[in-house]
Amino acid sequence: MKKEIQKIIAEALKMMQEEKILSAFDFKEIRVDLNSRLQFGHYSSNIAFVLSKRLNKSVDEIASIIIKNIEGLDEGQYFEKIEVKNGFLNFFLSSKILFKNFRKILKQKTNYGSRPINNKKVAVFDYSSPNIAKPFGIGHLRSTIVGYSLYTLYKFLGWHAVGDNHLGDWGTQFGKLIYQLKTKVLVDKTPKEQKQILSQITIQDLEKLYIDFHREAEQNPLLEEEGRKWFAALEQGDKEARRLWKFCVQVSMKEFDRIYGLLGVKFDYVLSESFYENKLKNVLKELQVKKLVTPSEGALIFDFSPLSLPPALVLKSDGATTYFLRDLTALKYRLDHFKPKLIVYEVGMDQKLYFEQLFEAAQRLGWLNGVKLVHVAHGLVRWPEGKFSTRKGLTIHLEEVLEEAQKKALTIIKASATGRGFSLKQQKLVAQKVGIGAIKYNFLSYHYASDIIFDWERILNLDGNSGPYLQYTLARCFSILDKGAKIKQDKRYSVNLSNDKFLIHPLELTLLSLFVKFEDILEEASEQFAPHLICNFAFQLAEEYNRFYQELPILKAATPEAQGFRLQLTMATNYLLQICFSLLGLEVLKKM
Ligand code: ARG
């Protein structure tokens, strides 16, 4: 819709050019915005303001010329009216357009707004990417959820999306861990005993070893040296180091997969940092040939001067490879292998500078040729007291958070009228879907860059902007449609929508007006990498639908037309909410 309005404005400006009121003008400058409040129309534009400055005329004068031109072109097809307020042109769409869109939703159902896949438009999404043997913290949870939602959205919009989990399965932490295993766990044990012990080690044990290492290293800095040595052994292919490394990866991966299963998150690839091990050399060589690295105190660095970016470490002084070099190599591989137009990294804000370095390096290497690289840098997740921290062992483990969510959801379900009718098994199943959905939705409902204060009240609030509230509203739609379907057999369930002259209630109009924005919301969410815009929309739709439901009889409407129309409004709401759910990864519950 936004693009249509831009086009119409462009036509009106062309008329001004013909009348010699306006000279050369770049039509890309025409901005059209969605209005959140209907009293100012569905869309608005600042174009009259922009032109008034340029042409040295009053806004009102320009506005009236544009409006006159549009009205001449449009003849009431698109717009019911166009108003000028505070320098803005406010566009009120005609009911004809609103109904046309409404019919389209009813026809296309949950495919409404989707686009057929275009294999030339490839986008790679790097999300989750936890580190093995370090805790899978709440920040990784945020990356997992936001990244996967973006991946899903791009797919829906016709992109060939590639999801890759850049697992941190290489690096100095493995040296530390191997040292711990060797000296604390496996020391003085026969091979048979070792096997027995290893088979019982969990990811929590590995995390604890890692945390203990750092605690001890504070007292005894020599430990760091031991860790370095073991990592060097690993990189040089030492058999024992490899064996223990593999073991750690397997233990962790099993756990991560369980969490991904619980969250309903998928990847196309888990290429992992270790995948690039044998490809690092070529990139290193290219860096040297292009004279982009310089020796510094035995190490090798990428110097970004004259930019004020600090240098990046490419190789450490002991020859160990770095996260940066592995990332550069991964980037090169993705460019060559997937031929993307876009690569999105969903990684915490604490790596902002790092990604600036990475992107700048790729640019200087001459790799990009217009490929867009984006760091979707998410903010912190805090408890009301402070940040989650991994090293100090203060992490509130993901597992606990997810379990707590399900427990709390179960209490709510047991207290609800419908929920009481479920068997305990059903209650638990619903609680899982509600609890996990609540966390996911909560994370998605913030702009990715904002900090999140973890707040159970908000997460599970049945009357607010929360997953459970939306699930509840969608279940309501299902139940009404279910009852409505019985009426359908009475043959009263049909309305001739081409006759859109019948009187529409303002609450019905509000729903139609929300529907018409949906495609633009998806577009904006994808352009801005901002799933929270979809949350906002879904929440607004749910609120307006509930208001409509409270105020107006649906199944008991006075006329068959009104009844049919309201059922169809329910149906369209149901479709749009279902689309939002699939983009946000919320489970649909028909009863709640
Ligand atoms: N493993 C890293 C961490 O936990 C995140 C990796 C993000 N992706 C990347 N290509 N650097 O900090």
Coordinates of C-alpha atoms and ligand atoms in Angstrom, one line a residue:
M1 CA 0.0 0.0 0.0
K2 CA 2.8 2.3 0.9
K3 CA 4.4 1.9 -2.5
E4 CA 1.0 2.5 -4.2
I5 CA 0.6 5.8 -2.4
Q6 CA 4.1 6.8 -3.2
K7 CA 3.3 6.2 -6.9
I8 CA 0.2 8.3 -6.7
I9 CA 2.1 11.1 -5.1
A10 CA 4.8 10.8 -7.8
E11 CA 2.0 11.1 -10.5
A12 CA 0.7 14.3 -8.8
L13 CA 4.2 15.7 -8.7
K14 CA 4.7 14.9 -12.4
M15 CA 1.6 17.0 -13.1
M16 CA 3.3 19.9 -11.1
Q17 CA 6.3 19.5 -13.3
E18 CA 4.2 19.7 -16.5
E19 CA 2.6 22.8 -15.0
K20 CA 6.2 24.1 -14.5
I21 CA 5.6 24.5 -10.7
L22 CA 8.2 22.0 -9.9
S23 CA 11.5 21.3 -11.6
A24 CA 13.7 18.2 -11.3
F25 CA 12.8 16.0 -8.4
D26 CA 14.0 12.6 -7.2
F27 CA 10.8 10.7 -6.6
K28 CA 12.7 8.4 -4.2
E29 CA 12.5 11.2 -1.7
I30 CA 8.8 10.8 -1.3
R31 CA 8.3 9.4 2.1
V32 CA 5.1 7.7 3.2
D33 CA 4.6 6.5 6.7
L34 CA 2.1 4.2 8.4
N35 CA 0.0 6.0 11.0
S36 CA -0.5 4.3 14.3
R37 CA -3.6 6.4 15.0
L38 CA -6.5 6.2 12.7
Q39 CA -7.7 9.7 13.4
F40 CA -4.9 11.0 11.2
G41 CA -5.7 8.6 8.4
H42 CA -4.1 5.3 7.4
Y43 CA -0.9 6.8 5.9
S44 CA 0.8 10.2 5.9
S45 CA 3.5 12.0 4.0
N46 CA 5.7 15.0 4.7
I47 CA 6.0 15.7 1.0
A48 CA 4.1 19.1 1.1
F49 CA 6.5 20.2 3.8
V50 CA 9.6 19.1 1.8
L51 CA 8.4 20.9 -1.3
S52 CA 7.3 24.0 0.5
K53 CA 10.9 24.6 1.6
R54 CA 12.3 23.9 -1.8
L55 CA 9.8 26.0 -3.7
N56 CA 9.5 28.7 -1.0
K57 CA 5.8 28.5 -0.8
S58 CA 3.5 27.7 2.1
V59 CA 2.8 24.1 3.1
D60 CA -0.9 24.7 2.6
E61 CA -0.5 26.1 -0.9
I62 CA 1.6 23.1 -1.9
A63 CA -0.7 20.6 -0.2
S64 CA -3.7 21.9 -1.9
I65 CA -2.0 21.6 -5.3
I66 CA -1.0 18.0 -4.6
I67 CA -4.4 17.1 -3.2
K68 CA -6.1 18.7 -6.2
N69 CA -3.9 16.7 -8.6
I70 CA -4.4 13.4 -6.7
E71 CA -8.2 13.9 -6.6
G72 CA -8.2 14.5 -10.3
L73 CA -6.2 11.3 -10.9
D74 CA -7.9 9.2 -8.3
E75 CA -11.6 10.0 -8.6
G76 CA -12.3 8.5 -5.2
Q77 CA -10.9 5.1 -6.0
Y78 CA -8.1 5.0 -3.5
F79 CA -8.9 7.7 -1.0
E80 CA -11.9 8.7 0.9
K81 CA -10.2 12.0 1.8
I82 CA -6.9 13.6 2.1
E83 CA -6.3 16.1 4.9
V84 CA -3.6 18.5 5.8
K85 CA -2.5 18.6 9.4
N86 CA 0.7 20.1 10.9
G87 CA 2.3 20.1 7.5
F88 CA 1.5 16.4 6.9
L89 CA -0.8 15.0 4.2
N90 CA -3.0 12.4 5.8
F91 CA -4.5 9.8 3.6
F92 CA -7.7 8.1 4.5
L93 CA -8.2 5.0 2.3
S94 CA -11.6 4.4 0.7
S95 CA -13.7 1.5 1.9
K96 CA -13.4 0.1 -1.6
I97 CA -9.7 -0.4 -1.0
L98 CA -10.2 -1.7 2.5
F99 CA -12.7 -4.3 1.2
K100 CA -10.5 -5.3 -1.7
N101 CA -7.7 -6.1 0.7
F102 CA -10.1 -7.8 3.1
R103 CA -11.3 -10.1 0.3
K104 CA -7.7 -10.8 -0.6
I105 CA -7.0 -12.0 3.0
L106 CA -10.0 -14.3 2.9
K107 CA -8.9 -15.7 -0.3
Q108 CA -5.2 -16.2 0.4
K109 CA -5.6 -17.2 4.0
T110 CA -2.3 -17.8 5.8
N111 CA -0.4 -17.2 2.6
Y112 CA -1.5 -13.6 2.5
G113 CA 1.5 -11.3 2.3
S114 CA 3.9 -14.1 1.4
R115 CA 6.0 -14.0 -1.7
P116 CA 7.1 -16.9 -3.9
I117 CA 10.7 -17.8 -3.4
N118 CA 13.3 -16.0 -5.5
N119 CA 16.4 -18.1 -5.5
K120 CA 18.5 -15.1 -6.6
K121 CA 17.8 -13.4 -3.4
V122 CA 19.9 -15.2 -0.9
A123 CA 20.3 -14.1 2.7
V124 CA 22.5 -15.8 5.3
F125 CA 21.5 -15.6 8.9
D126 CA 24.0 -16.3 11.6
Y127 CA 22.2 -16.8 14.9
S128 CA 22.4 -18.5 18.3
S129 CA 26.1 -19.4 17.8
P130 CA 26.8 -20.4 21.4
N131 CA 30.2 -21.5 22.7
I132 CA 30.8 -25.0 23.6
A133 CA 31.8 -25.6 27.1
K134 CA 30.8 -22.1 28.1
P135 CA 27.3 -21.6 29.3
F136 CA 24.5 -21.1 26.8
G137 CA 23.5 -17.9 28.4
I138 CA 20.4 -15.7 28.1
G139 CA 22.2 -13.6 25.4
H140 CA 22.5 -16.6 23.2
L141 CA 18.8 -17.3 23.8
R142 CA 18.0 -13.8 22.6
S143 CA 20.1 -14.3 19.5
T144 CA 18.5 -17.7 18.8
I145 CA 15.0 -16.3 19.0
V146 CA 15.5 -13.0 17.2
G147 CA 17.7 -14.5 14.5
Y148 CA 15.3 -17.4 13.8
S149 CA 12.4 -15.0 13.6
L150 CA 14.3 -12.9 11.0
Y151 CA 15.2 -16.0 9.1
T152 CA 11.5 -17.0 9.0
L153 CA 10.4 -13.6 8.0
Y154 CA 12.8 -13.3 5.1
K155 CA 11.7 -16.8 3.9
F156 CA 8.1 -15.7 4.1
L157 CA 8.9 -12.7 1.9
G158 CA 10.5 -14.8 -0.8
W159 CA 14.1 -14.8 0.1
H160 CA 16.2 -17.9 -0.1
A161 CA 17.2 -17.8 3.6
V162 CA 20.1 -19.8 4.9
G163 CA 20.3 -20.3 8.7
D164 CA 23.8 -21.1 10.0
N165 CA 24.8 -21.7 13.6
H166 CA 28.3 -20.4 13.9
L167 CA 29.0 -22.6 16.9
G168 CA 32.0 -21.6 19.0
D169 CA 33.7 -24.9 19.0
W170 CA 37.3 -23.7 18.5
G171 CA 39.4 -21.4 20.5
T172 CA 41.5 -21.0 23.6
Q173 CA 38.7 -22.1 25.9
F174 CA 39.3 -25.6 24.7
G175 CA 42.9 -25.5 25.8
K176 CA 41.6 -24.5 29.3
L177 CA 39.0 -27.2 29.3
I178 CA 41.4 -30.0 28.1
Y179 CA 43.8 -28.9 30.8
Q180 CA 41.0 -29.2 33.4
L181 CA 39.9 -32.6 32.2
K182 CA 43.5 -33.9 32.2
T183 CA 44.4 -32.6 35.6
K184 CA 41.2 -32.7 37.6
V185 CA 39.1 -35.4 36.1
L186 CA 41.1 -38.0 34.2
V187 CA 44.4 -37.9 36.2
D188 CA 45.7 -41.2 37.4
K189 CA 42.8 -43.1 35.9
T190 CA 43.0 -46.2 33.7
P191 CA 41.6 -45.9 30.1
K192 CA 38.6 -48.0 31.2
E193 CA 37.9 -45.7 34.2
Q194 CA 38.4 -42.7 32.0
K195 CA 35.8 -44.0 29.6
Q196 CA 33.4 -44.6 32.5
I197 CA 33.9 -41.1 33.9
L198 CA 33.6 -39.3 30.6
S199 CA 30.3 -41.0 29.8
Q200 CA 28.8 -39.4 32.8
I201 CA 30.0 -35.8 32.3
T202 CA 27.4 -33.3 31.6
I203 CA 27.5 -29.8 30.1
Q204 CA 27.1 -28.4 33.5
D205 CA 30.3 -30.2 34.6
L206 CA 32.1 -28.7 31.7
E207 CA 30.9 -25.2 32.5
K208 CA 31.9 -25.7 36.1
L209 CA 35.4 -26.8 35.0
Y210 CA 35.6 -23.7 32.8
I211 CA 34.5 -21.4 35.6
D212 CA 36.9 -23.1 38.1
F213 CA 39.7 -22.5 35.7
H214 CA 39.1 -18.8 35.7
R215 CA 38.8 -18.7 39.5
E216 CA 42.1 -20.5 39.9
A217 CA 43.8 -18.5 37.2
E218 CA 43.1 -15.3 39.2
Q219 CA 45.4 -16.7 41.9
N220 CA 47.8 -18.4 39.6
P221 CA 48.4 -16.7 36.2
L222 CA 50.6 -19.6 35.1
L223 CA 47.4 -21.6 34.4
E224 CA 46.7 -19.4 31.4
E225 CA 49.9 -20.7 29.9
E226 CA 48.8 -24.3 30.4
G227 CA 45.6 -23.5 28.6
R228 CA 47.5 -21.9 25.8
K229 CA 49.7 -25.0 25.4
W230 CA 46.8 -27.3 25.1
F231 CA 45.1 -25.2 22.5
A232 CA 48.3 -25.1 20.5
A233 CA 48.4 -28.9 20.8
L234 CA 44.8 -29.0 19.5
E235 CA 45.5 -26.8 16.6
Q236 CA 48.6 -28.9 15.7
G237 CA 46.4 -32.0 15.6
D238 CA 47.6 -33.7 18.9
K239 CA 45.6 -36.9 19.2
E240 CA 44.7 -36.7 22.9
A241 CA 43.7 -33.0 22.6
R242 CA 41.5 -33.9 19.6
R243 CA 39.8 -36.7 21.4
L244 CA 38.9 -34.6 24.4
W245 CA 37.8 -31.7 22.2
K246 CA 35.5 -33.9 20.3
F247 CA 34.1 -35.3 23.5
C248 CA 33.3 -31.7 24.7
V249 CA 31.6 -30.8 21.4
Q250 CA 29.4 -33.9 21.6
V251 CA 28.3 -33.4 25.1
S252 CA 27.4 -29.8 24.5
M253 CA 25.7 -30.4 21.1
K254 CA 23.4 -32.9 22.6
E255 CA 22.3 -30.4 25.1
F256 CA 22.0 -27.5 22.6
D257 CA 19.9 -29.7 20.3
R258 CA 17.5 -30.4 23.2
I259 CA 17.1 -26.7 23.8
Y260 CA 16.6 -26.0 20.1
G261 CA 13.9 -28.7 20.0
L262 CA 12.2 -27.1 23.0
L263 CA 12.3 -23.7 21.3
G264 CA 11.3 -25.1 17.9
V265 CA 14.3 -23.4 16.3
K266 CA 16.0 -24.8 13.3
F267 CA 19.2 -24.3 11.3
D268 CA 20.1 -25.2 7.7
Y269 CA 23.7 -25.6 8.8
V270 CA 25.8 -25.9 11.9
L271 CA 29.0 -25.1 10.2
S272 CA 30.8 -24.1 13.4
E273 CA 34.2 -22.4 13.8
S274 CA 36.1 -25.6 13.5
F275 CA 34.7 -26.1 10.0
Y276 CA 37.0 -23.3 8.8
E277 CA 40.2 -24.7 10.3
N278 CA 41.6 -26.0 7.1
K279 CA 40.5 -22.9 5.2
L280 CA 42.2 -20.3 7.4
K281 CA 45.5 -20.6 5.6
N282 CA 44.2 -19.3 2.3
V283 CA 42.6 -16.2 3.9
L284 CA 45.8 -15.6 5.9
K285 CA 47.7 -15.7 2.6
E286 CA 45.3 -13.3 0.9
L287 CA 45.7 -10.9 3.8
Q288 CA 49.4 -11.1 3.4
V289 CA 49.4 -10.7 -0.3
K290 CA 47.1 -7.7 -0.1
K291 CA 49.4 -6.3 2.6
L292 CA 46.6 -6.0 5.0
V293 CA 48.3 -7.5 8.1
T294 CA 51.3 -6.3 10.0
P295 CA 53.5 -8.0 12.6
S296 CA 53.2 -6.6 16.0
E297 CA 55.1 -8.0 19.0
G298 CA 55.2 -11.4 17.5
A299 CA 51.5 -11.4 16.6
L300 CA 49.8 -10.5 13.4
I301 CA 47.3 -7.7 13.3
F302 CA 44.9 -6.0 11.0
D303 CA 45.5 -2.3 11.2
F304 CA 42.5 -0.1 10.3
S305 CA 44.1 3.3 10.1
P306 CA 43.3 5.9 9.1
L307 CA 40.0 4.9 10.7
S308 CA 39.9 5.2 14.4
L309 CA 39.0 1.5 14.8
P310 CA 41.5 -0.4 17.0
P311 CA 43.5 -3.1 15.3
A312 CA 42.2 -6.6 15.2
L313 CA 44.2 -9.6 16.2
V314 CA 44.6 -12.1 13.3
L315 CA 47.2 -14.5 14.7
K316 CA 48.4 -14.5 18.3
S317 CA 52.1 -14.3 19.2
D318 CA 52.1 -18.1 19.9
G319 CA 50.7 -18.7 16.4
A320 CA 47.2 -19.5 17.7
T321 CA 44.4 -18.6 15.4
T322 CA 41.7 -16.1 16.4
Y323 CA 38.0 -15.7 16.4
F324 CA 38.5 -12.8 14.0
L325 CA 40.4 -14.9 11.5
R326 CA 37.8 -17.7 11.7
D327 CA 35.1 -15.2 11.2
L328 CA 36.8 -13.7 8.1
T329 CA 37.2 -17.2 6.7
A330 CA 33.5 -18.0 7.4
L331 CA 32.5 -14.8 5.7
K332 CA 34.6 -15.6 2.6
Y333 CA 33.1 -19.1 2.5
R334 CA 29.6 -17.8 2.8
L335 CA 30.2 -15.3 0.0
D336 CA 31.7 -18.0 -2.3
H337 CA 29.4 -20.8 -1.4
F338 CA 25.9 -19.2 -1.0
K339 CA 26.4 -16.1 -3.1
P340 CA 24.2 -14.0 -0.8
K341 CA 23.0 -10.4 -1.2
L342 CA 22.8 -10.1 2.5
I343 CA 24.4 -11.6 5.6
V344 CA 22.9 -10.9 9.0
Y345 CA 24.7 -11.5 12.3
E346 CA 22.4 -11.6 15.3
V347 CA 25.0 -11.1 18.0
G348 CA 25.1 -9.1 21.2
M349 CA 25.9 -5.4 21.3
D350 CA 29.1 -6.1 23.2
Q351 CA 30.6 -7.2 19.8
K352 CA 29.6 -4.0 18.0
L353 CA 33.2 -2.8 17.5
Y354 CA 34.3 -6.3 16.5
F355 CA 31.8 -6.5 13.7
E356 CA 32.8 -3.0 12.5
Q357 CA 36.3 -4.4 12.2
L358 CA 35.1 -7.6 10.5
F359 CA 33.0 -5.7 7.9
E360 CA 35.7 -3.1 7.3
A361 CA 38.3 -5.9 6.8
A362 CA 36.0 -7.6 4.3
Q363 CA 35.6 -4.3 2.4
R364 CA 39.3 -3.8 2.2
L365 CA 39.8 -7.3 1.0
G366 CA 37.6 -6.4 -1.9
W367 CA 35.2 -9.2 -1.2
L368 CA 31.9 -7.5 -0.9
N369 CA 30.8 -6.2 -4.3
G370 CA 27.6 -4.7 -2.9
V371 CA 26.8 -7.5 -0.6
K372 CA 25.2 -6.0 2.5
L373 CA 26.5 -7.1 5.9
V374 CA 24.4 -6.3 9.0
H375 CA 25.1 -6.7 12.6
V376 CA 21.8 -6.9 14.4
A377 CA 23.2 -6.1 17.8
H378 CA 21.0 -7.0 20.6
G379 CA 21.0 -5.4 24.0
L380 CA 21.4 -7.0 27.4
V381 CA 19.0 -9.1 29.3
R382 CA 19.1 -8.3 32.9
W383 CA 17.5 -9.5 36.0
P384 CA 16.2 -6.5 37.9
E385 CA 19.5 -6.7 39.9
G386 CA 22.1 -6.8 37.1
K387 CA 23.5 -8.4 34.0
F388 CA 23.8 -12.1 33.5
S389 CA 27.4 -13.0 33.6
T390 CA 28.9 -16.2 32.4
R391 CA 32.4 -16.3 33.8
K392 CA 31.5 -15.8 37.4
G393 CA 28.9 -18.5 37.3
L394 CA 26.1 -16.2 37.9
T395 CA 24.3 -17.2 34.7
I396 CA 20.7 -18.0 35.2
H397 CA 20.7 -21.0 33.0
L398 CA 18.5 -21.1 30.1
E399 CA 17.1 -24.4 31.2
E400 CA 16.0 -22.9 34.5
V401 CA 14.3 -20.0 32.8
L402 CA 12.4 -22.3 30.4
E403 CA 11.4 -24.5 33.2
E404 CA 10.3 -21.7 35.4
A405 CA 8.2 -20.3 32.5
Q406 CA 6.4 -23.7 32.1
K407 CA 5.8 -24.0 35.8
K408 CA 4.3 -20.6 36.0
A409 CA 2.2 -21.2 32.9
L410 CA 0.9 -24.4 34.4
T411 CA -0.4 -22.5 37.4
I412 CA -2.3 -20.2 35.2
I413 CA -3.8 -23.0 33.1
K414 CA -4.9 -24.9 36.2
A415 CA -6.7 -21.8 37.4
S416 CA -8.5 -21.1 34.1
A417 CA -12.0 -22.5 33.3
T418 CA -11.0 -24.2 30.1
G419 CA -7.7 -25.4 31.6
R420 CA -9.4 -27.1 34.5
G421 CA -11.2 -29.3 32.0
F422 CA -7.9 -30.7 30.6
S423 CA -6.2 -33.8 31.9
L424 CA -3.0 -33.2 33.7
K425 CA -1.1 -34.4 30.6
Q426 CA -2.9 -31.9 28.4
Q427 CA -2.4 -29.1 31.0
K428 CA 1.3 -29.8 30.9
L429 CA 1.4 -29.8 27.1
V430 CA -0.4 -26.5 27.0
A431 CA 1.8 -25.1 29.7
Q432 CA 4.9 -25.9 27.7
K433 CA 3.5 -24.1 24.6
V434 CA 2.4 -21.2 26.6
G435 CA 5.5 -20.9 28.8
I436 CA 8.0 -21.2 26.1
G437 CA 5.9 -19.0 23.8
A438 CA 5.8 -16.4 26.5
I439 CA 9.6 -16.1 26.8
K440 CA 10.0 -16.1 23.0
Y441 CA 7.4 -13.5 22.5
N442 CA 8.8 -11.3 25.3
F443 CA 12.2 -11.3 23.7
L444 CA 10.8 -10.5 20.3
S445 CA 8.5 -7.7 21.6
Y446 CA 11.5 -5.4 22.4
H447 CA 13.5 -3.6 19.8
Y448 CA 16.6 -5.7 19.4
A449 CA 18.9 -3.0 20.6
S450 CA 17.0 -2.3 23.9
D451 CA 17.9 -3.9 27.1
I452 CA 15.4 -6.3 28.5
I453 CA 14.6 -6.4 32.2
F454 CA 13.4 -9.9 32.8
D455 CA 10.0 -9.5 34.3
W456 CA 7.7 -12.5 34.8
E457 CA 4.7 -10.2 35.3
R458 CA 5.0 -8.8 31.8
I459 CA 6.1 -12.1 30.3
L460 CA 3.0 -14.0 31.4
N461 CA 0.5 -11.1 31.6
L462 CA -2.8 -12.3 30.3
D463 CA -4.1 -8.8 29.6
G464 CA -1.1 -7.2 28.1
N465 CA 1.4 -7.4 25.3
S466 CA 2.4 -11.0 25.9
G467 CA 2.5 -14.4 24.2
P468 CA -0.3 -15.8 26.3
Y469 CA -2.6 -12.9 25.6
L470 CA -2.2 -13.5 21.9
Q471 CA -2.6 -17.2 22.1
Y472 CA -5.7 -16.6 24.1
T473 CA -7.1 -14.2 21.5
L474 CA -6.4 -16.6 18.7
A475 CA -8.0 -19.4 20.6
R476 CA -11.1 -17.2 21.0
C477 CA -11.2 -16.6 17.2
F478 CA -11.0 -20.4 16.6
S479 CA -13.8 -21.0 19.1
I480 CA -16.1 -18.4 17.5
L481 CA -15.4 -19.7 14.0
D482 CA -16.1 -23.2 15.2
K483 CA -19.5 -22.1 16.5
G484 CA -20.0 -20.0 13.4
A485 CA -19.4 -23.0 11.2
K486 CA -22.5 -24.6 12.6
I487 CA -24.5 -21.6 11.6
K488 CA -23.0 -21.8 8.1
Q489 CA -25.1 -24.9 7.6
D490 CA -28.1 -22.8 8.1
K491 CA -27.0 -21.0 4.9
R492 CA -27.0 -17.7 6.7
Y493 CA -23.3 -17.6 6.7
S494 CA -22.6 -15.6 3.7
V495 CA -22.3 -12.0 2.9
N496 CA -22.1 -10.3 -0.4
L497 CA -19.0 -8.3 0.2
S498 CA -19.1 -6.5 -3.2
N499 CA -21.9 -4.6 -1.7
D500 CA -19.8 -2.6 0.7
K501 CA -22.2 0.2 1.0
F502 CA -23.9 -1.3 4.1
L503 CA -23.2 0.5 7.3
I504 CA -20.0 -0.3 9.0
H505 CA -19.5 0.1 12.7
P506 CA -16.3 2.1 13.6
L507 CA -14.9 -1.0 15.4
E508 CA -15.3 -3.0 12.3
L509 CA -13.7 -0.3 10.3
T510 CA -10.7 -0.2 12.7
L511 CA -10.1 -3.9 12.0
L512 CA -10.3 -3.4 8.2
S513 CA -7.9 -0.5 8.6
L514 CA -5.4 -2.6 10.6
F515 CA -5.6 -5.4 8.0
V516 CA -4.6 -3.1 5.3
K517 CA -1.3 -2.2 7.0
F518 CA -0.2 -5.7 7.5
E519 CA 2.0 -6.1 4.3
D520 CA 3.7 -2.8 5.0
I521 CA 4.4 -3.9 8.6
L522 CA 6.1 -7.0 7.3
E523 CA 8.1 -5.0 4.8
E524 CA 9.3 -2.6 7.5
A525 CA 10.1 -5.4 9.9
S526 CA 12.3 -7.0 7.4
E527 CA 14.0 -3.8 6.3
Q528 CA 14.7 -2.8 9.9
F529 CA 15.4 -6.4 11.1
A530 CA 12.8 -5.7 13.7
P531 CA 10.4 -8.5 14.6
H532 CA 9.0 -6.3 17.4
L533 CA 7.1 -4.4 14.7
I534 CA 5.2 -7.7 14.1
C535 CA 4.6 -8.1 17.8
N536 CA 3.2 -4.6 18.0
F537 CA 0.9 -5.3 15.1
A538 CA -0.3 -8.6 16.5
F539 CA -0.9 -7.0 19.8
Q540 CA -2.8 -4.1 18.3
L541 CA -4.9 -6.4 16.2
A542 CA -5.6 -8.6 19.2
E543 CA -6.7 -5.6 21.3
E544 CA -8.9 -4.3 18.6
Y545 CA -10.4 -7.6 17.9
N546 CA -11.2 -8.1 21.6
R547 CA -12.8 -4.7 21.8
F548 CA -14.9 -5.6 18.8
Y549 CA -15.8 -8.9 20.4
Q550 CA -16.8 -7.2 23.7
E551 CA -18.9 -4.5 22.0
L552 CA -20.6 -6.2 19.1
P553 CA -22.6 -9.4 18.9
I554 CA -21.1 -11.8 16.4
L555 CA -23.0 -15.0 16.4
K556 CA -26.1 -13.2 17.6
A557 CA -25.8 -10.2 15.3
A558 CA -29.1 -8.6 14.2
T559 CA -29.0 -9.5 10.5
P560 CA -27.5 -12.4 8.6
E561 CA -25.3 -9.9 6.8
A562 CA -23.8 -8.5 9.9
Q563 CA -23.3 -12.0 11.3
G564 CA -21.6 -13.2 8.2
F565 CA -19.4 -10.0 8.0
R566 CA -18.3 -10.3 11.6
L567 CA -17.5 -13.9 11.2
Q568 CA -15.4 -13.0 8.3
L569 CA -13.7 -10.3 10.2
T570 CA -13.0 -13.0 12.8
M571 CA -11.6 -15.2 10.1
A572 CA -9.3 -12.6 8.7
T573 CA -8.1 -11.8 12.2
N574 CA -7.5 -15.5 12.7
Y575 CA -5.4 -15.7 9.5
L576 CA -3.3 -12.7 10.2
L577 CA -2.6 -13.8 13.8
Q578 CA -1.7 -17.2 12.5
I579 CA 0.8 -15.6 10.1
C580 CA 2.3 -13.5 13.0
F581 CA 2.5 -16.6 15.1
S582 CA 4.5 -18.5 12.5
L583 CA 6.8 -15.6 12.0
L584 CA 7.3 -15.2 15.8
G585 CA 7.5 -18.9 16.5
L586 CA 4.4 -18.9 18.8
E587 CA 2.4 -22.1 18.9
V588 CA -1.2 -22.0 17.9
L589 CA -3.6 -23.3 20.6
K590 CA -7.2 -23.9 19.5
K591 CA -8.3 -24.1 23.1
M592 CA -6.7 -22.5 26.1
Ligands
ARG1 N1 30.2 -17.6 19.7 C1 30.2 -16.2 19.7 C2 29.8 -15.7 21.1 O1 29.2 -16.4 21.9 C3 29.1 -15.6 18.8 C4 29.3 -15.9 17.4 C5 28.5 -15.0 16.5 N2 28.8 -15.2 15.1 C6 29.9 -14.8 14.5 N3 30.0 -15.1 13.2 N4 30.9 -14.2 15.1 O2 30.2 -14.7 21.5

